[in-house]
GROMACS .gro file of N, CA and C in nm:
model
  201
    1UNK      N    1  21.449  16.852   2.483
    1UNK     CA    2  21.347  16.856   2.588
    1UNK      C    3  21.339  17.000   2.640
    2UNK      N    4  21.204  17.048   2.654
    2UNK     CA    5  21.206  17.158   2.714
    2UNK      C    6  21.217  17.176   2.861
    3UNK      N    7  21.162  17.286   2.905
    3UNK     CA    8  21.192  17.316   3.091
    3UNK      C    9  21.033  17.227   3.103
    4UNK      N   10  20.953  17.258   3.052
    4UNK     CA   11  20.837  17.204   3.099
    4UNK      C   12  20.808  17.058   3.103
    5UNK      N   13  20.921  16.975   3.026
    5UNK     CA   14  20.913  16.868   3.038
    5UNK      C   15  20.872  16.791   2.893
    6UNK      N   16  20.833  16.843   2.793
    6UNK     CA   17  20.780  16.813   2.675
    6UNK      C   18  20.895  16.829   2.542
    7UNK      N   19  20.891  16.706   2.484
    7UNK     CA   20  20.949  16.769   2.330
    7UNK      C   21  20.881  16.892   2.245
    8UNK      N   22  20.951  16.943   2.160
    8UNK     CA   23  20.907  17.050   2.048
    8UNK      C   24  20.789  16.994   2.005
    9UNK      N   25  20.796  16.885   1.989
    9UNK     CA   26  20.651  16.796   1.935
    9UNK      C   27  20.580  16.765   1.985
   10UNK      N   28  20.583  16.741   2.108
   10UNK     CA   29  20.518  16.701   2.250
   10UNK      C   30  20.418  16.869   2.260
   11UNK      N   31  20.486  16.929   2.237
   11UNK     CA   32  20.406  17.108   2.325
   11UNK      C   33  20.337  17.187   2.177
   12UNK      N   34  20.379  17.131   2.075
   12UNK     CA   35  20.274  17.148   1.959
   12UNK      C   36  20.198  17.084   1.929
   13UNK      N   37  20.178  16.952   2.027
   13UNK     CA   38  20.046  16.846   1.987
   13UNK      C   39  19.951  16.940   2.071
   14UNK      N   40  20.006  16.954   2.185
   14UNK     CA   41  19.963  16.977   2.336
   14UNK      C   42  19.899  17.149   2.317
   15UNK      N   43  19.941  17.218   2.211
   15UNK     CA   44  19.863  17.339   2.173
   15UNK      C   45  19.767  17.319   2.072
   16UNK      N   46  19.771  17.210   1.995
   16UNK     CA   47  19.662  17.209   1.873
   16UNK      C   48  19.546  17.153   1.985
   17UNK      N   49  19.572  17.064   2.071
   17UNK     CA   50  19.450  16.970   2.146
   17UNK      C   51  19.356  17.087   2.200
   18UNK      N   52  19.486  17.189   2.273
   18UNK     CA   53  19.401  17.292   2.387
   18UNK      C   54  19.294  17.426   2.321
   19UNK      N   55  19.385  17.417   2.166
   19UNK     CA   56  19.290  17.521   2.013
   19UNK      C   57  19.178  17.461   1.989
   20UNK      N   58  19.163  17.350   1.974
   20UNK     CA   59  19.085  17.222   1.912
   20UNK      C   60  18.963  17.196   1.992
   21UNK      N   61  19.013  17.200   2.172
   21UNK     CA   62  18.929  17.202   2.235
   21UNK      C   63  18.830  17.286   2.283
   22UNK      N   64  18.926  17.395   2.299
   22UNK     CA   65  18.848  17.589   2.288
   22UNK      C   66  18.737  17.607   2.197
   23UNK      N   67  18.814  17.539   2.077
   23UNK     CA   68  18.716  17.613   1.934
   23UNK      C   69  18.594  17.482   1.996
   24UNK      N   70  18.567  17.385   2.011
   24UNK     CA   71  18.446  17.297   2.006
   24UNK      C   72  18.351  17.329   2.131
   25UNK      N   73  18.434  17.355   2.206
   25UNK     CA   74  18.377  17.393   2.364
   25UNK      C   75  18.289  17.532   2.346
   26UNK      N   76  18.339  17.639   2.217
   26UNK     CA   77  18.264  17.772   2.237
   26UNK      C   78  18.114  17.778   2.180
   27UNK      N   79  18.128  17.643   2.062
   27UNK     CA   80  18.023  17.634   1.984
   27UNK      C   81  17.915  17.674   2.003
   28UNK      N   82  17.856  17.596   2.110
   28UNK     CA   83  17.714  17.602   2.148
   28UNK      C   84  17.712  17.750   2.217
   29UNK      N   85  17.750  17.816   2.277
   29UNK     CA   86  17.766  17.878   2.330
   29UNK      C   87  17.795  18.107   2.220
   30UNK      N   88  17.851  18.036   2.122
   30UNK     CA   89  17.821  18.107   2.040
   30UNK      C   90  17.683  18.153   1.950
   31UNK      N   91  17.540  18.047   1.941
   31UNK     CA   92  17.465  18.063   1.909
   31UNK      C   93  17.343  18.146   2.035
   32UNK      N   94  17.419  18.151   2.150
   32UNK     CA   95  17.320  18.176   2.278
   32UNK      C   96  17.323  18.360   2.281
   33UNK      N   97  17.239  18.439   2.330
   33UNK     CA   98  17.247  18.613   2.303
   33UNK      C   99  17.312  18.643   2.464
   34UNK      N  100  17.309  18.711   2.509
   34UNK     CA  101  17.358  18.709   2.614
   34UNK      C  102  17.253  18.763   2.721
   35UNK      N  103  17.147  18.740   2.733
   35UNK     CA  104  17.023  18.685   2.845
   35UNK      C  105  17.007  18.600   2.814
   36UNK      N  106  17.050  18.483   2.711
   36UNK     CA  107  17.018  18.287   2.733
   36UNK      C  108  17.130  18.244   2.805
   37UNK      N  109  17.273  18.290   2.819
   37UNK     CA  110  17.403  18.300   2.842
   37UNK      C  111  17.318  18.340   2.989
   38UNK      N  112  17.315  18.474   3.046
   38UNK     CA  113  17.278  18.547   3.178
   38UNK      C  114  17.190  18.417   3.242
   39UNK      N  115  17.140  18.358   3.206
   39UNK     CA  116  17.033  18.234   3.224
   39UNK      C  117  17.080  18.116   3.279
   40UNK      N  118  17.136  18.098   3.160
   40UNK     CA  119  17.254  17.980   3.183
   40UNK      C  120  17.356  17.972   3.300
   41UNK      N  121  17.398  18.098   3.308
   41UNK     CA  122  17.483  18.133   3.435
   41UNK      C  123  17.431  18.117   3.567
   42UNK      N  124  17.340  18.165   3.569
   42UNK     CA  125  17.233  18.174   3.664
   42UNK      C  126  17.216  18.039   3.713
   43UNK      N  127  17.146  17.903   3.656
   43UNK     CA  128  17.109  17.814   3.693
   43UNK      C  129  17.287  17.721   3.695
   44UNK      N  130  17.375  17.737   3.627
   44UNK     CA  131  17.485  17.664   3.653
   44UNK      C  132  17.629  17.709   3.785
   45UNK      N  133  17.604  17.809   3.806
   45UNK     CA  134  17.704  17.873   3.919
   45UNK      C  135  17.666  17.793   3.996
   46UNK      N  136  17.508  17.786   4.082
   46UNK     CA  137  17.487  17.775   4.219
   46UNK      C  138  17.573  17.574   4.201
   47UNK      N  139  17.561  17.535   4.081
   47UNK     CA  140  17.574  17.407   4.110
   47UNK      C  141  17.728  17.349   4.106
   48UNK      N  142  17.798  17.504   4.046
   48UNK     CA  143  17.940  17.499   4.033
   48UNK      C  144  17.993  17.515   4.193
   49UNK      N  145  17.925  17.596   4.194
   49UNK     CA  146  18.013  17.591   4.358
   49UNK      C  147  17.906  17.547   4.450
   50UNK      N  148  17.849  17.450   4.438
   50UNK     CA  149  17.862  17.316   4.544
   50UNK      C  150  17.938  17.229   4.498
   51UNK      N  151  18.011  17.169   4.370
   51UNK     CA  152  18.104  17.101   4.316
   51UNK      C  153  18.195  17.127   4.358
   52UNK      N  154  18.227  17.262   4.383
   52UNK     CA  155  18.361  17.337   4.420
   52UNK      C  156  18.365  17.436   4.516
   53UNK      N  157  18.317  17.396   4.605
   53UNK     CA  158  18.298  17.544   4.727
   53UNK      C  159  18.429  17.589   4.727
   54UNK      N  160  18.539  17.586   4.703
   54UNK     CA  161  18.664  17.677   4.713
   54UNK      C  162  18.726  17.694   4.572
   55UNK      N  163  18.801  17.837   4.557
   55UNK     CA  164  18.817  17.860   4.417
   55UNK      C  165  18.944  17.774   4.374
   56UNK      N  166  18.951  17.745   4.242
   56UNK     CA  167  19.069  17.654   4.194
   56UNK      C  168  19.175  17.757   4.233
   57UNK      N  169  19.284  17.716   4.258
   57UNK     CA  170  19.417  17.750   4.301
   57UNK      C  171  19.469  17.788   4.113
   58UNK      N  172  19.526  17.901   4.145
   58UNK     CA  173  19.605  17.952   4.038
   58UNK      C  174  19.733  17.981   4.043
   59UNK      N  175  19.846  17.945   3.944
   59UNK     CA  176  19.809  17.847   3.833
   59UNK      C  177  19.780  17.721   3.861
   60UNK      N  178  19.689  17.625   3.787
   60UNK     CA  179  19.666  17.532   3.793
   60UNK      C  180  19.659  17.430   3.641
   61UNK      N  181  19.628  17.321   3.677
   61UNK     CA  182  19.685  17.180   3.579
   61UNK      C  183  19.598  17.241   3.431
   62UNK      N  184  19.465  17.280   3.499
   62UNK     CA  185  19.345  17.261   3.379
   62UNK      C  186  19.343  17.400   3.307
   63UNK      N  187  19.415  17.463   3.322
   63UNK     CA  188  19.479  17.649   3.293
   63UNK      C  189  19.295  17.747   3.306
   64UNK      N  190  19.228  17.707   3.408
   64UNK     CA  191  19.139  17.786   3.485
   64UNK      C  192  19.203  17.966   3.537
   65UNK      N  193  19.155  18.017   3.517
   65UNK     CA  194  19.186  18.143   3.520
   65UNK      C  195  19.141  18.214   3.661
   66UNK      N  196  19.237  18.310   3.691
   66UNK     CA  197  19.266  18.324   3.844
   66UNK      C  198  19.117  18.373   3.870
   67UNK      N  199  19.081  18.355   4.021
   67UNK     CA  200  18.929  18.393   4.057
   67UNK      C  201  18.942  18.562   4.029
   0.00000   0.00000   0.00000
């Protein structure tokens, strides 16, 4: 068992899921130039932070990156 709480096998499932999930999550997002991206940002912030008016606390569970 490690410090974090996970077997050797447990924290290499737990890195293929978080690779696995990265690589599918960038997809769409790879075909966009960056004024469809600038766009995108634009209309999704204002709605991110009314979801979240305060910044996620770092470190945190969902590995969100410090504000």
């Amino acid at each position: 068992m490690r410090a974090d709480g996970l077997t050797d096998e447990g924290a290499r499932l737990r890195d293929h899921i978080e690779r696995r999930t990265d690589e599918l999550a960038a997809a769409p997002y790879a075909v966009a130039d960056a004024d469809e991206l600038a766009t995108l940002d634009g209309w999704l912030r204002p709605i991110a932070r009314g979801l979240v008016p305060a910044p996620v606390p770092h470190p945190n569970p969902v590995g969100a990156p410090a504000p």
